Amino acid sequence: QRPKLRLIRPIRVLVVSRDRRFLGLARFLLTRDGLDVDTTTRPGDLFESIQGGGVDVVVMDATGALGASARVAAELEALYPELGVIVVADEPEPYARALPALPKWRGLEQLADLVRRSYLRLSPA
């Protein structure tokens, strides 16, 4: 069930993935649900984007880069405790112990709800 809330401004989401198809679909679905979405194919731009204060939740694609993604997620959580971080991956099951990741494609329709829950500091449903 979708949390009911009224915000002064839309939740600002940054989607980071080298997969342009995923970026396009994620942008479409999140924007359709009223979120303010920016995307990048360059993970190196992530910290610069966040430093400006224009991001509430990061959706990070860990596909093929588990170690680097785990380090980035830990650094984000340490530096920006108010920032929500959602990690997705093509096949998250093998990653579960090192870095909890959501199914990149199977759960895409629920991504907007996960972003809202992350923003509100609620556990995933």
Short mmCIF file of C-alpha atoms in Angstrom, two decimals:
data_model
loop_
_atom_site.label_atom_id
_atom_site.label_comp_id
_atom_site.label_asym_id
_atom_site.label_seq_id
_atom_site.Cartn_x
_atom_site.Cartn_y
_atom_site.Cartn_z
CA GLN A 1 0.00 0.00 0.00
CA ARG A 2 1.35 3.41 -1.01
CA PRO A 3 2.12 5.77 1.88
CA LYS A 4 -0.19 8.79 1.81
CA LEU A 5 1.72 12.04 2.07
CA ARG A 6 1.70 15.58 0.82
CA LEU A 7 5.02 17.11 -0.02
CA ILE A 8 5.96 20.72 -0.64
CA ARG A 9 8.11 19.57 -3.56
CA PRO A 10 8.58 16.29 -5.41
CA ILE A 11 11.08 13.77 -4.09
CA ARG A 12 14.33 14.21 -6.05
CA VAL A 13 15.77 10.95 -7.34
CA LEU A 14 19.10 10.30 -9.04
CA VAL A 15 19.26 7.02 -10.99
CA VAL A 16 22.82 5.82 -11.67
CA SER A 17 23.38 3.06 -14.21
CA ARG A 18 25.51 2.32 -17.24
CA ASP A 19 22.44 0.63 -18.75
CA ARG A 20 20.68 3.30 -20.84
CA ARG A 21 17.61 1.09 -21.31
CA PHE A 22 17.19 0.82 -17.53
CA LEU A 23 17.74 4.57 -17.10
CA GLY A 24 15.07 5.41 -19.67
CA LEU A 25 12.49 3.06 -18.21
CA ALA A 26 13.23 4.08 -14.62
CA ARG A 27 12.96 7.77 -15.55
CA PHE A 28 9.63 7.16 -17.31
CA LEU A 29 8.10 5.19 -14.43
CA LEU A 30 9.35 7.44 -11.64
CA THR A 31 8.37 10.65 -13.44
CA ARG A 32 4.94 9.17 -14.19
CA ASP A 33 4.52 8.74 -10.42
CA GLY A 34 5.30 12.40 -9.71
CA LEU A 35 8.96 12.15 -8.73
CA ASP A 36 11.66 14.56 -9.93
CA VAL A 37 14.20 12.35 -11.72
CA ASP A 38 17.72 12.88 -12.99
CA THR A 39 19.89 10.14 -14.46
CA THR A 40 23.54 9.53 -15.17
CA THR A 41 25.54 6.80 -16.85
CA ARG A 42 28.64 8.04 -15.04
CA PRO A 43 28.93 6.78 -11.46
CA GLY A 44 31.77 9.26 -10.95
CA ASP A 45 29.22 12.09 -11.19
CA LEU A 46 27.26 10.72 -8.24
CA PHE A 47 29.00 12.58 -5.41
CA GLU A 48 29.10 15.85 -7.34
CA SER A 49 25.34 15.63 -7.93
CA ILE A 50 24.64 14.93 -4.27
CA GLN A 51 26.91 17.68 -2.91
CA GLY A 52 24.67 20.29 -4.47
CA GLY A 53 21.85 19.15 -2.20
CA GLY A 54 19.55 18.35 -5.10
CA VAL A 55 19.04 14.65 -4.38
CA ASP A 56 16.85 12.89 -1.79
CA VAL A 57 17.17 9.27 -2.97
CA VAL A 58 19.77 7.51 -5.12
CA VAL A 59 18.88 4.42 -7.13
CA MET A 60 22.18 2.72 -7.95
CA ASP A 61 22.61 -0.15 -10.41
CA ALA A 62 25.19 -2.58 -9.00
CA THR A 63 25.10 -4.95 -11.97
CA GLY A 64 28.63 -6.10 -12.70
CA ALA A 65 30.17 -3.84 -10.06
CA LEU A 66 29.25 -5.32 -6.70
CA GLY A 67 32.44 -4.38 -4.87
CA ALA A 68 32.50 -0.80 -6.12
CA SER A 69 28.76 -0.39 -5.49
CA ALA A 70 29.07 -1.69 -1.92
CA ARG A 71 31.85 0.82 -1.21
CA VAL A 72 29.88 3.69 -2.76
CA ALA A 73 26.69 2.77 -0.88
CA ALA A 74 28.60 2.64 2.43
CA GLU A 75 30.28 5.97 1.71
CA LEU A 76 26.97 7.60 0.79
CA GLU A 77 25.32 6.36 3.98
CA ALA A 78 28.24 7.63 6.08
CA LEU A 79 28.54 11.05 4.43
CA TYR A 80 24.84 11.71 3.82
CA PRO A 81 22.76 9.87 6.45
CA GLU A 82 19.63 11.73 5.29
CA LEU A 83 20.01 10.34 1.75
CA GLY A 84 18.03 7.27 0.77
CA VAL A 85 20.03 4.64 -1.16
CA ILE A 86 18.38 1.89 -3.18
CA VAL A 87 20.58 -0.69 -4.91
CA VAL A 88 19.34 -2.72 -7.86
CA ALA A 89 21.05 -5.47 -9.87
CA ASP A 90 20.24 -7.85 -12.72
CA GLU A 91 20.63 -10.91 -10.53
CA PRO A 92 20.64 -9.70 -6.92
CA GLU A 93 20.29 -13.06 -5.17
CA PRO A 94 24.04 -13.92 -5.18
CA TYR A 95 24.80 -10.41 -3.88
CA ALA A 96 22.39 -10.54 -0.95
CA ARG A 97 24.91 -11.06 1.84
CA ALA A 98 27.45 -8.46 0.74
CA LEU A 99 25.05 -5.85 -0.61
CA PRO A 100 21.27 -6.20 -0.42
CA ALA A 101 20.01 -5.48 -3.94
CA LEU A 102 16.57 -5.44 -5.48
CA PRO A 103 15.78 -7.15 -8.78
CA LYS A 104 16.52 -4.57 -11.45
CA TRP A 105 13.79 -5.58 -13.87
CA ARG A 106 11.28 -7.65 -11.90
CA GLY A 107 10.56 -4.96 -9.31
CA LEU A 108 10.65 -1.91 -11.56
CA GLU A 109 6.91 -1.21 -11.25
CA GLN A 110 7.34 -0.91 -7.46
CA LEU A 111 10.38 1.37 -7.68
CA ALA A 112 8.41 4.59 -7.04
CA ASP A 113 6.93 3.12 -3.86
CA LEU A 114 10.39 1.99 -2.74
CA VAL A 115 11.72 5.50 -3.36
CA ARG A 116 8.93 7.00 -1.25
CA ARG A 117 9.53 4.48 1.54
CA SER A 118 13.27 5.20 1.46
CA TYR A 119 12.61 8.95 1.59
CA LEU A 120 10.32 8.49 4.60
CA ARG A 121 12.83 6.10 6.27
CA LEU A 122 10.33 3.22 6.19
CA SER A 123 11.49 -0.35 5.75
CA PRO A 124 10.82 -1.93 2.36
CA ALA A 125 7.37 -3.51 2.22
#
